[in-house]
CSV table of C-alpha atoms in Angstrom, one decimal:
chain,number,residue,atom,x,y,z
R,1,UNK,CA,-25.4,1.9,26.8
R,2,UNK,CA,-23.0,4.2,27.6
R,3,UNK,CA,-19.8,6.5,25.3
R,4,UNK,CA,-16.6,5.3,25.8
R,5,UNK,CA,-14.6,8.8,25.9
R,6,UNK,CA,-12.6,9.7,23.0
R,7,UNK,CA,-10.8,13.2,23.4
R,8,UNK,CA,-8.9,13.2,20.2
R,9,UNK,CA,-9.0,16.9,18.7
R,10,UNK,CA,-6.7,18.3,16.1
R,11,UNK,CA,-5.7,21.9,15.9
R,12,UNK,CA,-3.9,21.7,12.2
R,13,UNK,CA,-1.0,21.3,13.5
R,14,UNK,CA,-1.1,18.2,16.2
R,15,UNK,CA,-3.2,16.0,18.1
R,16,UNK,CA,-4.4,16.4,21.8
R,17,UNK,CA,-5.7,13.6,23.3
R,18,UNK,CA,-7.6,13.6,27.0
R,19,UNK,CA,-9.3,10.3,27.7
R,20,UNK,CA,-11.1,11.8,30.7
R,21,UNK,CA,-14.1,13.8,29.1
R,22,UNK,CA,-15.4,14.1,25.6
R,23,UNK,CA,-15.7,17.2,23.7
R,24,UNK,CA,-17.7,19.0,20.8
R,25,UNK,CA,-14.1,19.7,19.2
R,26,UNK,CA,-13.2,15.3,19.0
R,27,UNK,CA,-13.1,14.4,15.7
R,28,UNK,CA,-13.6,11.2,16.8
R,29,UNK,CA,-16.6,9.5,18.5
R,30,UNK,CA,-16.2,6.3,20.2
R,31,UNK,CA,-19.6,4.9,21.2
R,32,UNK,CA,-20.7,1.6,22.6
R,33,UNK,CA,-20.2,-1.2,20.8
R,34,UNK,CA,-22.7,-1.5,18.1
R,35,UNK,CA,-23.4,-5.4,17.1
R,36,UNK,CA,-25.6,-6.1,13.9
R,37,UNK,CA,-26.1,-10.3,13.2
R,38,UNK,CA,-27.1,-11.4,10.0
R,39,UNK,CA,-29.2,-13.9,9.0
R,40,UNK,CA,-27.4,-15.1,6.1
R,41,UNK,CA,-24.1,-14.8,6.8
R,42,UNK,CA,-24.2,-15.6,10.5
R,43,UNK,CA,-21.5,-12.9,11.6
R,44,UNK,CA,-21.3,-10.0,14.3
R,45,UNK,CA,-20.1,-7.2,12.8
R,46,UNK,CA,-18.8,-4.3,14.8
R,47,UNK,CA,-16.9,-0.7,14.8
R,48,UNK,CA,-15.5,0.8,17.6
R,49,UNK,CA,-15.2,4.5,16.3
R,50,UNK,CA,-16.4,6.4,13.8
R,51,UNK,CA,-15.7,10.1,13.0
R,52,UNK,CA,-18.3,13.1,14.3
R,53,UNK,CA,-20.4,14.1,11.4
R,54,UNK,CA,-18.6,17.7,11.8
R,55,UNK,CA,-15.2,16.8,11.0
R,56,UNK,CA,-14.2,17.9,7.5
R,57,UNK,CA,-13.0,15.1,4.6
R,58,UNK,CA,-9.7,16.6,4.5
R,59,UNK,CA,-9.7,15.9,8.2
R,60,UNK,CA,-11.2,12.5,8.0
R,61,UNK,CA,-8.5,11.3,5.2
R,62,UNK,CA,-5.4,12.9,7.5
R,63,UNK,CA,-5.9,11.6,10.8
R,64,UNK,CA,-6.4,7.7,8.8
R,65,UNK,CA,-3.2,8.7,7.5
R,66,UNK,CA,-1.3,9.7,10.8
R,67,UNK,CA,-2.8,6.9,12.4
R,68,UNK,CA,-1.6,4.3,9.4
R,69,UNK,CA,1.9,5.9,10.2
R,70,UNK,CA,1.9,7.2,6.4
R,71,UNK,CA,1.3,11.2,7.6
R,72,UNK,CA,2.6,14.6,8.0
R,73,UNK,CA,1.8,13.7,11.9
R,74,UNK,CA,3.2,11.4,14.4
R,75,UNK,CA,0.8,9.9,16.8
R,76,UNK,CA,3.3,8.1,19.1
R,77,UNK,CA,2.6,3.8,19.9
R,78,UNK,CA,1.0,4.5,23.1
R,79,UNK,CA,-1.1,6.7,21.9
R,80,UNK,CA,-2.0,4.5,19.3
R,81,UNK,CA,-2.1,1.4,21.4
R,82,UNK,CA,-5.0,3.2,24.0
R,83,UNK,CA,-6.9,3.8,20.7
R,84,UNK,CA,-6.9,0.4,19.9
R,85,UNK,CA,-7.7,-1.4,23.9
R,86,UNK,CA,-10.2,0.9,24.5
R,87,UNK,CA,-13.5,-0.1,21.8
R,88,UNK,CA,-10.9,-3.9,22.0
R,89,UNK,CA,-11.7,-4.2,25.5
R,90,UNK,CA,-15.6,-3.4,25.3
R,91,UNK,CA,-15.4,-6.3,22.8
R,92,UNK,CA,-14.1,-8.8,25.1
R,93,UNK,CA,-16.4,-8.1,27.5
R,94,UNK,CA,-19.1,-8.4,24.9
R,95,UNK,CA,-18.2,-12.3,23.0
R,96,UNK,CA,-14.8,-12.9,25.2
R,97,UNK,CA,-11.6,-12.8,22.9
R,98,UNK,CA,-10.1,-16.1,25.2
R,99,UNK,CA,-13.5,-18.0,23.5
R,100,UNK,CA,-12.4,-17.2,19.7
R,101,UNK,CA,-10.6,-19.8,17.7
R,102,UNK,CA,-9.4,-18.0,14.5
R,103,UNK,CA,-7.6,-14.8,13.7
R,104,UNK,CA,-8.2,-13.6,9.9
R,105,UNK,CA,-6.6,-10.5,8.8
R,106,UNK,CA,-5.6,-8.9,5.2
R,107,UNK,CA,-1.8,-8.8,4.3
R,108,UNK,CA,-1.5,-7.0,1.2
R,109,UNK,CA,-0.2,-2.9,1.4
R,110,UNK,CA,-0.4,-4.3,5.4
R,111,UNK,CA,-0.4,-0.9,7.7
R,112,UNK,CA,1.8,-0.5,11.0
R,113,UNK,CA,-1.6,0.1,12.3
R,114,UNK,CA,-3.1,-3.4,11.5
R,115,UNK,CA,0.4,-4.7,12.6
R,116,UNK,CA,-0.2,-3.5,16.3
R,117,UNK,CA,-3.7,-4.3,16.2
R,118,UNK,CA,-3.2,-8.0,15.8
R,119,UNK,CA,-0.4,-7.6,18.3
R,120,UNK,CA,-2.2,-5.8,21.0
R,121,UNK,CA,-5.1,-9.0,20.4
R,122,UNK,CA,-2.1,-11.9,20.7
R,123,UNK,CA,-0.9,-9.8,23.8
R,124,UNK,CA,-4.4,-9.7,25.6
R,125,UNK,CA,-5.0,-13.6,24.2
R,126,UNK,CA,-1.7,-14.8,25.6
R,127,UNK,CA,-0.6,-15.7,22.5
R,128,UNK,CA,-2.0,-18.9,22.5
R,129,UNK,CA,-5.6,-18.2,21.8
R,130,UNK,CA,-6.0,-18.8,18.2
R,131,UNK,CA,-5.3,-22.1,17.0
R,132,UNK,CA,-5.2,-21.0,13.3
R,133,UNK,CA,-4.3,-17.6,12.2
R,134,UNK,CA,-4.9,-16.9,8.2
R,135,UNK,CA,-3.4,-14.1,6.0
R,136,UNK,CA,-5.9,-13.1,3.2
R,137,UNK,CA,-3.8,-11.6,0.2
R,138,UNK,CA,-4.5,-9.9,-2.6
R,139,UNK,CA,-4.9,-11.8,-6.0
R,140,UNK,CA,-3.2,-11.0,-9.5
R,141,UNK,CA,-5.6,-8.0,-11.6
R,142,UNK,CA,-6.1,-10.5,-14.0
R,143,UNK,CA,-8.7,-12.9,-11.5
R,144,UNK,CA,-10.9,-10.0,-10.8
R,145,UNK,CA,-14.1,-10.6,-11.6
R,146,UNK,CA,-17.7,-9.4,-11.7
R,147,UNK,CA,-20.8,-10.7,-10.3
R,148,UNK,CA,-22.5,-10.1,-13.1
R,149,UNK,CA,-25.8,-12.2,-11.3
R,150,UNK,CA,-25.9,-9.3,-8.6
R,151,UNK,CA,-25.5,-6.5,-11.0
R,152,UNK,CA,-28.5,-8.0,-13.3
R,153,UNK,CA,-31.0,-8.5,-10.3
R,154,UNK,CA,-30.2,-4.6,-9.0
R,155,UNK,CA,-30.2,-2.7,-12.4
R,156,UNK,CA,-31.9,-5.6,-14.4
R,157,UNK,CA,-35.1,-3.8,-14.0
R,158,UNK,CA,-34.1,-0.1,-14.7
R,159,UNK,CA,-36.7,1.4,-16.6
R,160,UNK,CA,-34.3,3.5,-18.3
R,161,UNK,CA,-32.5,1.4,-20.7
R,162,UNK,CA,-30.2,3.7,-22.2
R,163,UNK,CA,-28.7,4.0,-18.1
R,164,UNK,CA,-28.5,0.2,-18.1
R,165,UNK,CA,-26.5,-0.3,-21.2
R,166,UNK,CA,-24.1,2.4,-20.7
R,167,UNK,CA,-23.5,0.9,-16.8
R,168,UNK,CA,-23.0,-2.6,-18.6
R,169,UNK,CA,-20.8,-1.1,-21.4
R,170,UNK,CA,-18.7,0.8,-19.1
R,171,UNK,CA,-18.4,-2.2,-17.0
R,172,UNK,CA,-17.1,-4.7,-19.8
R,173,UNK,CA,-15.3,-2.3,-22.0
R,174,UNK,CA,-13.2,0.1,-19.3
R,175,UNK,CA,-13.7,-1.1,-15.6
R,176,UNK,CA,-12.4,-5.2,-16.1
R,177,UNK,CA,-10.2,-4.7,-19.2
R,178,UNK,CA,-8.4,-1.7,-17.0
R,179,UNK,CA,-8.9,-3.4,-13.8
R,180,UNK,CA,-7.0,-6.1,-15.3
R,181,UNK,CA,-3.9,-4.4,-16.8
R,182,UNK,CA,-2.9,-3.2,-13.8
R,183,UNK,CA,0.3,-4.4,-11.6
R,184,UNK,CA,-1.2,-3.5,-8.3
R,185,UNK,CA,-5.1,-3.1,-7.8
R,186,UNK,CA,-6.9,-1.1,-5.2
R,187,UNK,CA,-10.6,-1.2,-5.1
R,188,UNK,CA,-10.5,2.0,-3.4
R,189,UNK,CA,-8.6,3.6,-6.1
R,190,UNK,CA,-9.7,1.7,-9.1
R,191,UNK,CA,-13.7,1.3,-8.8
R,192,UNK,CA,-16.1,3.8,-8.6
R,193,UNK,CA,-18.3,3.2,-5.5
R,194,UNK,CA,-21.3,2.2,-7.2
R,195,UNK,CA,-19.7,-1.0,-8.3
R,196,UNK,CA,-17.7,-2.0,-5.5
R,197,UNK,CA,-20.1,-4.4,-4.6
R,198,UNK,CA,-19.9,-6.2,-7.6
R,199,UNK,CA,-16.1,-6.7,-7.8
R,200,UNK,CA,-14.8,-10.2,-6.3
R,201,UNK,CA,-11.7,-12.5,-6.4
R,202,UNK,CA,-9.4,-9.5,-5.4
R,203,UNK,CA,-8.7,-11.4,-2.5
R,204,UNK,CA,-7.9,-14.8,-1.3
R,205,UNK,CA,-6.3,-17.2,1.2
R,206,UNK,CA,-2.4,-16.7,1.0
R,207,UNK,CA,-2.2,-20.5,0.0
R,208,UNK,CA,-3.6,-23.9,-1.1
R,209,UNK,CA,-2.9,-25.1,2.2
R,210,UNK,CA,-4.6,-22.6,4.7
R,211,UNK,CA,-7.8,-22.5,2.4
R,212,UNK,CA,-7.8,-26.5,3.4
R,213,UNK,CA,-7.1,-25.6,6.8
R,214,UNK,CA,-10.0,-23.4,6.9
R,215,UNK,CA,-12.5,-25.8,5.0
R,216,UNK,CA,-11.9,-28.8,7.6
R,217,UNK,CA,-13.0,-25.9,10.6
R,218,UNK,CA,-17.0,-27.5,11.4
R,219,UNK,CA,-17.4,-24.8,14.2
R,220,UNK,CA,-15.9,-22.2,15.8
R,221,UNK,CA,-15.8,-18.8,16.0
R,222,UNK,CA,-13.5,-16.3,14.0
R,223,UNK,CA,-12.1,-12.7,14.4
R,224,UNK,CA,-11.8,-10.6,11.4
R,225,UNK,CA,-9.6,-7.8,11.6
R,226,UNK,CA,-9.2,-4.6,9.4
R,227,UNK,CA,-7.4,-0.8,10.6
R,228,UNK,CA,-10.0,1.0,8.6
R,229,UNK,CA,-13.3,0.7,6.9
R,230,UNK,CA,-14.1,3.1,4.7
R,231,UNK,CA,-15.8,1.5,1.3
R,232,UNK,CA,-16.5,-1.8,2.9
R,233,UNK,CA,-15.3,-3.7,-0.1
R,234,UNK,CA,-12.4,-5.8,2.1
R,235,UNK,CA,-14.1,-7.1,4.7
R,236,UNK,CA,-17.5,-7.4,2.6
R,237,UNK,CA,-14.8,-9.6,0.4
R,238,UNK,CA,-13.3,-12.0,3.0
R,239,UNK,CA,-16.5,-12.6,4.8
R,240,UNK,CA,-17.9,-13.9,1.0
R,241,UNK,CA,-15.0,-16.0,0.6
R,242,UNK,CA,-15.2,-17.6,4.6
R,243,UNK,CA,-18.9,-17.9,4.4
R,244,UNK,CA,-18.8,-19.4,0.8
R,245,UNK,CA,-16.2,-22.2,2.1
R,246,UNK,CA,-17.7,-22.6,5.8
R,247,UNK,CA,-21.1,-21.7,6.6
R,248,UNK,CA,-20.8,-23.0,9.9
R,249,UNK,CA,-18.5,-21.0,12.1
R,250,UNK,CA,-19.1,-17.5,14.1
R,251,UNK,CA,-17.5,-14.5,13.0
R,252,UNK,CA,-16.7,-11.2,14.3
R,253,UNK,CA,-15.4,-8.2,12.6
R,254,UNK,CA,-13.0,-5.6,14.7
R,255,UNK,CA,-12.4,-2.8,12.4
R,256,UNK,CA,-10.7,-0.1,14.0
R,257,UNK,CA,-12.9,3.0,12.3
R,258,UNK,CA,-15.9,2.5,10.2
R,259,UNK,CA,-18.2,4.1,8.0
R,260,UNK,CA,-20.9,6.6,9.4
């Protein structure tokens, strides 16, 4: 195993980026490429950076920014574009993108960033790769739901009851009936992290039509792609739904930043 060289620093006012040697200063560290397979869900997952544990929140949250092209700062497309080969090219030469058979990407509040990403991937796929590409998209407020089955077997048991009820009230009483009058929802900016992993249905194939596509698929493998992965909740989302409908094909997750 060996770093792949990062170089980005940031003085507060700009970004410098040297590809050539790494530094305590990078707010970004871009190891090897790290591959954990499940045994339930039958899926690689992978990040290619993830930010050095020195680098402040405030940091952290402006740089995603910048790099979504929603910033005070410009990073320019080539700048952008080497972000993205780099950890994309260490996963080529770990699974082979020319061997994959399905893009999946979200499409709701899409970034620039996850624009280029898929089309650095169709670039170094010559296009014709993929034989089905499918757009997950985000569903009305009203479908969320809650795995209530999940929440019971983790706090089920708690020997404080008093914490129990007041998680279930909150749940049924604020979280779904607010959840549901919104317009717009974000997990991010609607759930508190403790029960992220409980919400479903925010998501879901962008038609009839592809979800039929998808079910017919026996084998295959499939490339997940997200710009950022900070809560987890997207991709944990799409990978329930594929897995739920086909149990049977490979998949791979390219997320551009992860969690630590």
């Amino acid at each position: 195993m060996y770093p792949i060289v990062a170089g980005v620093q940031f003085d507060g006012e700009q970004y410098q980026f040297n590809y050539d040697s790494s530094s305590a200063n990078d707010i970004l560290e871009l190891v090897y490429p790290q591959m954990y397979q499940s045994n339930i869900h039958n899926y690689i997952y992978w990040f290619g950076y993830k930010f050095n544990p020195q680098v402040s929140s405030k940091t952290r949250s402006q740089f995603i920014k910048d790099l979504k092209g929603i910033g005070e700062h410009n990073l320019s497309s080539s700048q952008v574009r080497r972000l993205i080969e780099a950890p994309l090219g260490e996963l080529h030469r770990m699974i082979n993108l020319y061997h994959l058979d399905v893009l999946v990407y979200p499409t709701s509040g899409r970034s620039p960033l996850v624009n280029q990403m898929i089309e650095v991937i169709s670039e170094w796929t010559s296009h014709g790769t993929f034989r089905k590409s499918f757009e997950f998209v985000k569903n009305c407020p009203k479908e969320v739901t809650f795995d209530w089955d999940m929440f019971e077997s983790r706090y089920g048991g708690l020997e404080d009851r008093s914490q129990y009820f007041n998680m279930k009230n909150y749940v049924e009483n604020k979280l779904l009936p607010a959840i549901h009058e919104q317009d717009y929802f974000s997990i991010a900016q609607s759930v508190k992290s403790k029960y992220r992993p409980f919400i479903q249905n925010f998501l879901s194939f962008k038609d009839g039509q592809a979800l039929e596509e998808f079910a017919k698929l026996q084998t295959g493998s499939i490339l997940v792609v997200d710009d950022i992965n900070t809560t987890g909740s997207t991709i944990n989302e799409i990978l329930r739904i594929l897995n739920t409908i086909n149990e049977n094909c490979h998949i791979f997750v390219y997320t551009l930043i992860g969690r630590d």
